[in-house]
GROMACS .gro file of C-alpha atoms in nm:
model
  444
    1MET     CA    1  -1.696   6.887  -1.854
    2SER     CA    2  -1.583   6.582  -1.676
    3ILE     CA    3  -1.262   6.429  -1.797
    4PHE     CA    4  -1.445   6.095  -1.800
    5SER     CA    5  -1.704   6.210  -2.057
    6ILE     CA    6  -1.700   6.050  -2.400
    7ASN     CA    7  -1.736   6.301  -2.683
    8ASP     CA    8  -1.708   6.069  -2.982
    9ASN     CA    9  -2.031   5.867  -2.965
   10SER     CA   10  -1.966   5.701  -3.296
   11ASN     CA   11  -1.635   5.555  -3.174
   12TYR     CA   12  -1.794   5.441  -2.848
   13GLY     CA   13  -2.076   5.267  -3.035
   14SER     CA   14  -1.824   5.102  -3.261
   15ILE     CA   15  -1.633   4.963  -2.964
   16LEU     CA   16  -1.952   4.822  -2.811
   17SER     CA   17  -2.055   4.663  -3.138
   18GLN     CA   18  -1.716   4.502  -3.186
   19SER     CA   19  -1.715   4.369  -2.828
   20LYS     CA   20  -2.062   4.221  -2.873
   21ALA     CA   21  -1.963   4.065  -3.203
   22ASN     CA   22  -1.652   3.911  -3.046
   23LYS     CA   23  -1.854   3.763  -2.760
   24GLU     CA   24  -2.113   3.615  -2.995
   25SER     CA   25  -1.839   3.472  -3.214
   26LYS     CA   26  -1.678   3.311  -2.910
   27GLU     CA   27  -2.010   3.164  -2.795
   28ASN     CA   28  -2.092   3.035  -3.141
   29SER     CA   29  -1.750   2.873  -3.158
   30LYS     CA   30  -1.820   2.687  -2.832
   31ILE     CA   31  -2.158   2.577  -2.960
   32SER     CA   32  -2.008   2.453  -3.284
   33PHE     CA   33  -1.751   2.253  -3.089
   34ALA     CA   34  -2.024   2.110  -2.867
   35ASN     CA   35  -2.234   2.004  -3.163
   36ALA     CA   36  -1.934   1.845  -3.332
   37PHE     CA   37  -1.844   1.661  -3.011
   38LEU     CA   38  -2.196   1.528  -2.966
   39LYS     CA   39  -2.227   1.423  -3.327
   40GLN     CA   40  -1.893   1.244  -3.318
   41ASN     CA   41  -1.981   1.059  -2.996
   42ALA     CA   42  -2.352   1.003  -3.058
   43SER     CA   43  -2.326   0.627  -3.095
   44LYS     CA   44  -2.121   0.596  -2.777
   45LEU     CA   45  -2.365   0.813  -2.585
   46ASN     CA   46  -2.662   0.611  -2.704
   47GLU     CA   47  -2.489   0.290  -2.600
   48ILE     CA   48  -2.433   0.426  -2.251
   49GLN     CA   49  -2.776   0.582  -2.220
   50SER     CA   50  -2.951   0.262  -2.327
   51ALA     CA   51  -2.784   0.085  -2.034
   52ASN     CA   52  -2.905   0.359  -1.806
   53SER     CA   53  -3.281   0.363  -1.832
   54GLN     CA   54  -3.317   0.602  -1.541
   55THR     CA   55  -3.060   0.846  -1.684
   56LEU     CA   56  -2.854   0.828  -1.367
   57ALA     CA   57  -2.553   0.989  -1.525
   58ARG     CA   58  -2.745   1.294  -1.642
   59SER     CA   59  -2.912   1.357  -1.310
   60GLU     CA   60  -2.582   1.316  -1.124
   61ALA     CA   61  -2.402   1.561  -1.350
   62LEU     CA   62  -2.582   1.892  -1.315
   63ASN     CA   63  -2.957   1.837  -1.293
   64SER     CA   64  -2.989   2.140  -1.517
   65THR     CA   65  -3.323   2.268  -1.646
   66ASN     CA   66  -3.178   2.425  -1.960
   67THR     CA   67  -3.367   2.349  -2.280
   68THR     CA   68  -3.206   2.118  -2.534
   69ASN     CA   69  -3.322   1.959  -2.854
   70THR     CA   70  -3.256   1.601  -2.948
   71SER     CA   71  -3.354   1.406  -3.256
   72ASN     CA   72  -3.395   1.026  -3.250
   73ASN     CA   73  -3.135   1.009  -2.970
   74THR     CA   74  -2.857   1.015  -3.230
   75ASN     CA   75  -2.832   1.374  -3.354
   76PHE     CA   76  -2.787   1.623  -3.072
   77SER     CA   77  -2.788   2.000  -3.120
   78ILE     CA   78  -2.741   2.294  -2.888
   79SER     CA   79  -3.041   2.525  -2.879
   80SER     CA   80  -2.976   2.733  -2.568
   81LYS     CA   81  -2.684   2.855  -2.365
   82THR     CA   82  -2.639   2.823  -1.990
   83SER     CA   83  -2.576   3.115  -1.762
   84SER     CA   84  -2.257   2.953  -1.635
   85PRO     CA   85  -1.952   3.184  -1.652
   86ASN     CA   86  -1.737   2.882  -1.737
   87TYR     CA   87  -1.943   2.695  -1.995
   88ASP     CA   88  -2.159   2.897  -2.235
   89ILE     CA   89  -2.302   2.572  -2.374
   90SER     CA   90  -2.596   2.353  -2.292
   91SER     CA   91  -2.621   2.122  -1.995
   92GLU     CA   92  -2.686   1.838  -2.243
   93PHE     CA   93  -2.329   1.878  -2.362
   94LYS     CA   94  -2.193   1.885  -2.009
   95ASN     CA   95  -2.402   1.581  -1.915
   96SER     CA   96  -2.267   1.397  -2.216
   97ILE     CA   97  -1.906   1.472  -2.126
   98TYR     CA   98  -1.972   1.349  -1.773
   99THR     CA   99  -2.132   1.033  -1.909
  100LEU     CA  100  -1.843   0.955  -2.140
  101LYS     CA  101  -1.583   1.020  -1.873
  102TYR     CA  102  -1.732   0.854  -1.565
  103LYS     CA  103  -2.011   0.617  -1.660
  104GLN     CA  104  -1.875   0.380  -1.922
  105VAL     CA  105  -1.848   0.064  -1.710
  106ASP     CA  106  -2.156   0.026  -1.496
  107LEU     CA  107  -2.405   0.306  -1.466
  108SER     CA  108  -2.574   0.143  -1.166
  109THR     CA  109  -2.271   0.184  -0.940
  110ASP     CA  110  -2.003   0.431  -0.844
  111THR     CA  111  -1.638   0.354  -0.908
  112ALA     CA  112  -1.312   0.387  -0.716
  113TYR     CA  113  -0.956   0.295  -0.811
  114GLY     CA  114  -1.086   0.162  -1.142
  115TYR     CA  115  -1.344  -0.076  -0.991
  116SER     CA  116  -1.712  -0.067  -0.906
  117VAL     CA  117  -1.841   0.026  -0.562
  118ASP     CA  118  -2.184  -0.076  -0.435
  119LYS     CA  119  -2.438   0.150  -0.267
  120ASP     CA  120  -2.295   0.072   0.079
  121GLY     CA  121  -1.939   0.159  -0.019
  122TYR     CA  122  -1.800  -0.193  -0.057
  123MET     CA  123  -1.586  -0.282  -0.357
  124GLY     CA  124  -1.764  -0.476  -0.629
  125SER     CA  125  -1.717  -0.823  -0.770
  126ASP     CA  126  -1.477  -0.693  -1.036
  127PHE     CA  127  -1.239  -0.581  -0.761
  128ASN     CA  128  -1.268  -0.913  -0.577
  129LYS     CA  129  -1.186  -1.098  -0.896
  130ALA     CA  130  -0.881  -0.881  -0.967
  131ALA     CA  131  -0.763  -0.912  -0.605
  132GLY     CA  132  -0.819  -1.287  -0.587
  133LEU     CA  133  -1.067  -1.254  -0.302
  134PRO     CA  134  -1.358  -1.489  -0.229
  135GLU     CA  135  -1.682  -1.365  -0.386
  136ASP     CA  136  -1.843  -1.301  -0.047
  137PHE     CA  137  -1.541  -1.120   0.100
  138LYS     CA  138  -1.618  -0.751   0.153
  139ILE     CA  139  -1.353  -0.479   0.130
  140HIS     CA  140  -1.480  -0.126   0.193
  141LYS     CA  141  -1.364   0.163  -0.022
  142SER     CA  142  -1.263   0.351   0.293
  143THR     CA  143  -0.998   0.083   0.355
  144LEU     CA  144  -0.838   0.155   0.019
  145ASP     CA  145  -0.855   0.528   0.093
  146GLU     CA  146  -0.674   0.457   0.418
  147ILE     CA  147  -0.402   0.263   0.233
  148LYS     CA  148  -0.350   0.562   0.005
  149LYS     CA  149  -0.338   0.798   0.304
  150ALA     CA  150  -0.085   0.584   0.490
  151ALA     CA  151   0.129   0.546   0.177
  152GLU     CA  152   0.143   0.920   0.118
  153ASN     CA  153   0.200   1.010   0.483
  154ASP     CA  154   0.468   0.756   0.573
  155PRO     CA  155   0.744   0.960   0.748
  156VAL     CA  156   1.012   0.874   0.489
  157VAL     CA  157   0.774   0.946   0.203
  158SER     CA  158   0.667   1.275   0.363
  159SER     CA  159   1.030   1.381   0.405
  160THR     CA  160   1.104   1.298   0.043
  161LYS     CA  161   0.800   1.494  -0.078
  162GLU     CA  162   0.899   1.794   0.130
  163TYR     CA  163   1.259   1.779   0.006
  164LEU     CA  164   1.150   1.758  -0.359
  165GLY     CA  165   0.864   2.006  -0.325
  166VAL     CA  166   0.594   1.771  -0.454
  167SER     CA  167   0.246   1.709  -0.316
  168GLU     CA  168   0.213   1.343  -0.419
  169TYR     CA  169   0.462   1.057  -0.400
  170TYR     CA  170   0.256   0.808  -0.598
  171THR     CA  171   0.076   0.882  -0.924
  172ASN     CA  172  -0.109   0.552  -0.898
  173ILE     CA  173  -0.140   0.267  -0.647
  174ASP     CA  174  -0.243  -0.078  -0.769
  175MET     CA  175  -0.499  -0.146  -0.498
  176ALA     CA  176  -0.609  -0.483  -0.637
  177GLU     CA  177  -0.255  -0.623  -0.644
  178THR     CA  178  -0.181  -0.478  -0.299
  179ILE     CA  179  -0.483  -0.648  -0.145
  180LYS     CA  180  -0.414  -0.967  -0.341
  181GLN     CA  181  -0.060  -1.015  -0.215
  182TYR     CA  182  -0.146  -0.934   0.146
  183TYR     CA  183  -0.458  -1.150   0.142
  184ASN     CA  184  -0.268  -1.452   0.010
  185LEU     CA  185  -0.017  -1.421   0.294
  186PHE     CA  186  -0.295  -1.365   0.547
  187SER     CA  187  -0.486  -1.667   0.418
  188ASN     CA  188  -0.169  -1.877   0.435
  189ALA     CA  189  -0.122  -1.785   0.801
  190LEU     CA  190  -0.487  -1.835   0.894
  191GLY     CA  191  -0.490  -2.168   0.713
  192GLN     CA  192  -0.232  -2.304   0.956
  193SER     CA  193  -0.501  -2.305   1.226
  194PHE     CA  194  -0.843  -2.306   1.061
  195PRO     CA  195  -1.025  -2.435   0.750
  196ASN     CA  196  -1.010  -2.194   0.456
  197ASP     CA  197  -1.389  -2.154   0.452
  198LYS     CA  198  -1.413  -2.035   0.814
  199THR     CA  199  -1.550  -1.679   0.812
  200SER     CA  200  -1.610  -1.593   1.179
  201PHE     CA  201  -1.373  -1.619   1.474
  202SER     CA  202  -1.455  -1.620   1.843
  203GLU     CA  203  -1.222  -1.479   2.107
  204ALA     CA  204  -1.131  -1.838   2.197
  205ASP     CA  205  -1.039  -1.903   1.832
  206ILE     CA  206  -0.817  -1.598   1.823
  207ASN     CA  207  -0.647  -1.677   2.155
  208SER     CA  208  -0.565  -2.026   2.028
  209MET     CA  209  -0.366  -1.899   1.732
  210PRO     CA  210   0.017  -1.905   1.718
  211LYS     CA  211   0.212  -1.612   1.858
  212GLY     CA  212   0.403  -1.553   1.538
  213TYR     CA  213   0.499  -1.659   1.189
  214ALA     CA  214   0.822  -1.652   0.989
  215ILE     CA  215   0.799  -1.561   0.621
  216ASN     CA  216   1.031  -1.640   0.332
  217GLY     CA  217   1.026  -1.557  -0.035
  218ILE     CA  218   0.983  -1.181   0.001
  219LYS     CA  219   1.144  -0.982  -0.279
  220SER     CA  220   1.267  -0.632  -0.216
  221MET     CA  221   1.552  -0.396  -0.303
  222ASP     CA  222   1.865  -0.562  -0.441
  223PHE     CA  223   2.130  -0.312  -0.541
  224ASN     CA  224   2.341  -0.589  -0.690
  225ASP     CA  225   2.072  -0.606  -0.959
  226PRO     CA  226   2.045  -0.265  -1.130
  227SER     CA  227   1.736  -0.380  -1.320
  228ASN     CA  228   1.541  -0.442  -0.997
  229ARG     CA  229   1.254  -0.192  -1.007
  230MET     CA  230   1.213  -0.211  -0.630
  231ASN     CA  231   1.544  -0.025  -0.596
  232ILE     CA  232   1.343   0.271  -0.724
  233THR     CA  233   0.998   0.213  -0.575
  234HIS     CA  234   1.127   0.090  -0.235
  235LEU     CA  235   0.830  -0.147  -0.222
  236ARG     CA  236   0.819  -0.521  -0.152
  237ASP     CA  237   0.681  -0.813  -0.349
  238PHE     CA  238   0.499  -1.085  -0.153
  239SER     CA  239   0.364  -1.271  -0.457
  240ASN     CA  240   0.591  -1.573  -0.397
  241SER     CA  241   0.622  -1.550  -0.018
  242SER     CA  242   0.495  -1.813   0.224
  243ILE     CA  243   0.489  -1.912   0.590
  244THR     CA  244   0.792  -2.129   0.668
  245ASN     CA  245   0.786  -2.142   1.048
  246ILE     CA  246   0.516  -2.111   1.312
  247TYR     CA  247   0.603  -1.988   1.661
  248GLN     CA  248   0.343  -2.121   1.902
  249THR     CA  249   0.487  -1.959   2.216
  250PRO     CA  250   0.633  -1.622   2.320
  251GLU     CA  251   0.955  -1.807   2.409
  252GLN     CA  252   0.996  -1.926   2.050
  253MET     CA  253   0.937  -1.574   1.925
  254LYS     CA  254   1.205  -1.439   2.160
  255GLU     CA  255   1.451  -1.713   2.061
  256ALA     CA  256   1.403  -1.629   1.693
  257GLU     CA  257   1.468  -1.262   1.764
  258SER     CA  258   1.775  -1.349   1.971
  259LEU     CA  259   1.920  -1.574   1.700
  260TYR     CA  260   1.869  -1.303   1.441
  261ILE     CA  261   2.066  -1.051   1.647
  262GLN     CA  262   2.335  -1.292   1.766
  263SER     CA  263   2.402  -1.417   1.412
  264GLY     CA  264   2.489  -1.065   1.306
  265SER     CA  265   2.143  -1.012   1.150
  266LEU     CA  266   2.242  -1.259   0.879
  267ILE     CA  267   1.932  -1.483   0.887
  268ASP     CA  268   1.673  -1.318   0.669
  269GLY     CA  269   1.321  -1.438   0.753
  270ILE     CA  270   1.372  -1.590   1.097
  271ASN     CA  271   1.203  -1.311   1.291
  272GLY     CA  272   0.844  -1.382   1.391
  273HIS     CA  273   0.548  -1.160   1.307
  274SER     CA  274   0.221  -1.166   1.496
  275PHE     CA  275   0.036  -1.053   1.181
  276GLY     CA  276  -0.204  -0.866   1.408
  277LEU     CA  277  -0.381  -1.191   1.487
  278SER     CA  278  -0.404  -1.133   1.859
  279LEU     CA  279  -0.715  -1.016   2.041
  280GLU     CA  280  -0.547  -0.700   2.168
  281GLU     CA  281  -0.434  -0.597   1.820
  282ILE     CA  282  -0.771  -0.669   1.663
  283LYS     CA  283  -0.952  -0.459   1.924
  284ASN     CA  284  -0.715  -0.164   1.869
  285VAL     CA  285  -0.679  -0.175   1.492
  286SER     CA  286  -0.836   0.169   1.442
  287LYS     CA  287  -0.600   0.340   1.686
  288GLY     CA  288  -0.275   0.504   1.586
  289GLU     CA  289  -0.104   0.823   1.476
  290ASP     CA  290  -0.286   1.028   1.213
  291TRP     CA  291  -0.041   0.927   0.939
  292GLN     CA  292  -0.075   0.555   1.008
  293PHE     CA  293  -0.312   0.299   0.857
  294ASN     CA  294  -0.616   0.318   1.087
  295PRO     CA  295  -0.907   0.149   0.907
  296ASP     CA  296  -1.265   0.234   0.993
  297MET     CA  297  -1.386  -0.083   1.165
  298SER     CA  298  -1.750   0.026   1.175
  299VAL     CA  299  -1.778  -0.118   0.824
  300TYR     CA  300  -1.651  -0.454   0.956
  301PRO     CA  301  -1.875  -0.492   1.264
  302GLN     CA  302  -1.863  -0.778   1.512
  303ASN     CA  303  -2.121  -1.049   1.464
  304GLU     CA  304  -2.422  -1.071   1.696
  305ASP     CA  305  -2.253  -1.348   1.896
  306GLY     CA  306  -1.947  -1.127   1.954
  307SER     CA  307  -1.726  -1.309   1.706
  308TYR     CA  308  -1.509  -1.129   1.451
  309SER     CA  309  -1.539  -1.152   1.075
  310LYS     CA  310  -1.257  -1.266   0.851
  311GLU     CA  311  -1.249  -0.914   0.711
  312ALA     CA  312  -1.187  -0.772   1.060
  313LEU     CA  313  -0.891  -1.005   1.110
  314PHE     CA  314  -0.757  -0.904   0.770
  315MET     CA  315  -0.768  -0.537   0.869
  316SER     CA  316  -0.559  -0.616   1.176
  317PHE     CA  317  -0.318  -0.811   0.956
  318LEU     CA  318  -0.282  -0.515   0.719
  319LYS     CA  319  -0.208  -0.280   1.006
  320SER     CA  320   0.037  -0.509   1.184
  321TYR     CA  321   0.238  -0.643   0.893
  322GLY     CA  322   0.186  -0.427   0.587
  323SER     CA  323   0.125  -0.101   0.773
  324GLY     CA  324  -0.109  -0.030   0.487
  325GLN     CA  325   0.179   0.017   0.243
  326PRO     CA  326   0.142  -0.069  -0.128
  327VAL     CA  327   0.323  -0.367  -0.278
  328GLU     CA  328   0.539  -0.383  -0.588
  329SER     CA  329   0.340  -0.375  -0.910
  330SER     CA  330   0.405  -0.236  -1.255
  331GLU     CA  331   0.077  -0.048  -1.216
  332THR     CA  332   0.198   0.132  -0.903
  333THR     CA  333   0.381   0.438  -1.028
  334LEU     CA  334   0.576   0.723  -0.871
  335ASN     CA  335   0.574   1.096  -0.924
  336PRO     CA  336   0.837   1.154  -1.198
  337LYS     CA  337   1.043   1.378  -0.969
  338VAL     CA  338   1.038   1.112  -0.696
  339GLU     CA  339   1.132   0.839  -0.942
  340ALA     CA  340   1.427   1.040  -1.074
  341TYR     CA  341   1.546   1.111  -0.720
  342ASN     CA  342   1.515   0.748  -0.607
  343ARG     CA  343   1.693   0.631  -0.921
  344ALA     CA  344   1.986   0.859  -0.845
  345MET     CA  345   1.999   0.740  -0.484
  346ALA     CA  346   1.994   0.375  -0.593
  347LYS     CA  347   2.320   0.425  -0.779
  348GLU     CA  348   2.486   0.522  -0.450
  349SER     CA  349   2.344   0.231  -0.246
  350PHE     CA  350   2.468  -0.117  -0.165
  351ASN     CA  351   2.333  -0.434  -0.005
  352GLY     CA  352   2.393  -0.562   0.343
  353ASP     CA  353   2.466  -0.930   0.392
  354SER     CA  354   2.179  -1.168   0.464
  355ILE     CA  355   2.090  -1.530   0.394
  356ALA     CA  356   1.735  -1.651   0.342
  357LEU     CA  357   1.620  -1.881   0.621
  358ASN     CA  358   1.482  -2.122   0.364
  359ASP     CA  359   1.828  -2.154   0.203
  360ILE     CA  360   1.968  -2.249   0.544
  361MET     CA  361   1.695  -2.504   0.613
  362THR     CA  362   1.734  -2.671   0.273
  363GLY     CA  363   2.113  -2.681   0.298
  364LYS     CA  364   2.159  -2.455  -0.003
  365VAL     CA  365   2.391  -2.241   0.209
  366ASP     CA  366   2.654  -2.369   0.454
  367PHE     CA  367   2.553  -2.124   0.721
  368ALA     CA  368   2.796  -2.255   0.986
  369SER     CA  369   3.096  -2.182   0.761
  370LEU     CA  370   2.956  -1.844   0.666
  371LEU     CA  371   2.895  -1.751   1.029
  372LYS     CA  372   3.246  -1.860   1.125
  373GLY     CA  373   3.400  -1.642   0.856
  374TYR     CA  374   3.187  -1.353   0.974
  375ALA     CA  375   3.313  -1.405   1.330
  376GLN     CA  376   3.676  -1.429   1.220
  377ASP     CA  377   3.640  -1.091   1.052
  378GLY     CA  378   3.541  -0.942   1.388
  379TRP     CA  379   3.174  -0.880   1.317
  380LEU     CA  380   3.057  -1.089   1.615
  381ASP     CA  381   3.315  -0.979   1.872
  382ALA     CA  382   3.059  -0.829   2.110
  383ASP     CA  383   2.850  -1.148   2.102
  384ILE     CA  384   3.152  -1.370   2.165
  385TYR     CA  385   3.274  -1.147   2.449
  386ALA     CA  386   2.927  -1.168   2.608
  387MET     CA  387   2.940  -1.549   2.581
  388GLU     CA  388   3.280  -1.561   2.751
  389LYS     CA  389   3.160  -1.336   3.035
  390GLY     CA  390   2.826  -1.513   3.077
  391VAL     CA  391   2.621  -1.203   2.991
  392ALA     CA  392   2.282  -1.302   2.851
  393TRP     CA  393   2.120  -1.129   2.558
  394GLN     CA  394   1.798  -0.961   2.673
  395ASN     CA  395   1.615  -0.788   2.389
  396THR     CA  396   1.666  -0.555   2.095
  397SER     CA  397   1.647  -0.237   2.302
  398ILE     CA  398   1.884  -0.351   2.577
  399GLY     CA  399   2.098  -0.606   2.395
  400TYR     CA  400   2.337  -0.761   2.643
  401GLY     CA  401   2.296  -0.504   2.914
  402GLY     CA  402   2.291  -0.159   2.763
  403ALA     CA  403   2.556   0.103   2.833
  404TRP     CA  404   2.716  -0.103   3.111
  405PHE     CA  405   2.800  -0.388   2.873
  406ASP     CA  406   2.915  -0.152   2.598
  407ASN     CA  407   3.161   0.011   2.839
  408GLN     CA  408   3.295  -0.327   2.955
  409PHE     CA  409   3.336  -0.454   2.599
  410ASN     CA  410   3.501  -0.139   2.466
  411GLN     CA  411   3.744  -0.134   2.760
  412ALA     CA  412   3.835  -0.499   2.696
  413LYS     CA  413   3.898  -0.424   2.328
  414ALA     CA  414   4.118  -0.130   2.423
  415ASN     CA  415   4.317  -0.362   2.652
  416GLY     CA  416   4.384  -0.601   2.364
  417TRP     CA  417   4.102  -0.853   2.393
  418LYS     CA  418   4.046  -1.059   2.078
  419ALA     CA  419   3.820  -1.355   2.010
  420SER     CA  420   4.021  -1.678   2.005
  421ASN     CA  421   3.964  -1.953   1.748
  422GLN     CA  422   3.834  -2.173   2.027
  423SER     CA  423   3.581  -1.908   2.134
  424ILE     CA  424   3.472  -1.856   1.773
  425ASP     CA  425   3.413  -2.229   1.722
  426SER     CA  426   3.225  -2.255   2.050
  427TYR     CA  427   3.006  -1.957   1.962
  428VAL     CA  428   2.924  -2.080   1.610
  429ASN     CA  429   2.840  -2.428   1.739
  430SER     CA  430   2.611  -2.279   2.003
  431ILE     CA  431   2.424  -2.070   1.746
  432MET     CA  432   2.384  -2.365   1.510
  433ASP     CA  433   2.255  -2.592   1.787
  434ARG     CA  434   1.997  -2.336   1.894
  435LEU     CA  435   1.897  -2.265   1.534
  436ASN     CA  436   1.848  -2.631   1.449
  437ASN     CA  437   1.646  -2.682   1.766
  438LEU     CA  438   1.415  -2.387   1.690
  439LEU     CA  439   1.367  -2.486   1.327
  440GLY     CA  440   1.289  -2.842   1.429
  441GLN     CA  441   1.009  -2.719   1.655
  442THR     CA  442   0.858  -2.459   1.423
  443ARG     CA  443   0.913  -2.556   1.061
  444VAL     CA  444   0.597  -2.584   0.850
   0.00000   0.00000   0.00000
């Protein structure tokens, strides 16, 4: 006789009976729960279904053919079980769960990021209202997806996620507030050249625009203020920022950059930003590394006359200035492990020195005295030495002449060179003259 034979048929039958009874009990328990759920939520389901005459939610859920019984659309009961290995309950119950979870706002549209999306994939009027956009301004859902992608794949963010062993940096991104803050800044810049109601821009329009803009009023990390949430999120707040200076020429842009460097990087907000509002940038807005913000521009096509829409210019702005990164908002939240890590790092951080350009222009800060003190402490020695030797500043990558100048300066320091009071005064006066001249030409 085989060792696998079963001699005690009565015991075997008992085991089968018990197993069958257990299974039926489990199924009946699920059905009881389903009936209780449907009864409890009947009024809510009827409210949703009445707004959905074509039963869109039900057909989107499972399109099941399982039989169900309903009575007066208020008392639901389960009369048959599905063959699903995961849900031994009716499709009516599953449809109802789907309806309650996903279809409570507007059954005629899809949703994304908490807002409606139309049949072509553009965000609905509720999003435009929350983001402060004109009613006819069209933002495609794919753009918001791209913002999320860029935010999660930023190199610093990626390194942090890898270090902490987490898959997501953000648990939520406030897309409406992000678009709102960027759009207000974009509209401010565009309004310096065109009427606010202009919606299409020819190549001639774009080529006529300034080469750059200076921004003030940006809030960001401030480690002198432990309550500053941006010390943890590492995001920026543009809600009170504005254009303070317009650089019409490349020479003005270069002078602003030079003054920033030669003042010891003390002037916060003097650097110019193109905002992506150049023809070359607009034409290449979809190009970039995989992790970068590369919006799909097929959803913002050129007009028949070859002009560009306002939306297309905004995409270029987002890529150039915001890099698709979220802005500070209480609704933008971090992974708890990331937040704990950033909070610990904030306690070990400190601020660098910088003065807002607007505070210099309004006289709130005596920048000449501040700059002189900075020079007396030795922070501007290389700049003063370059002035004495007639070496011109070139750009941020070369500085005053690269390795050659560094060798000359370091050798002079080793031989006892030190900036004299006369040289310091001359240098500070030169910077202030150039700064006042630039601000006089470019101030809004």
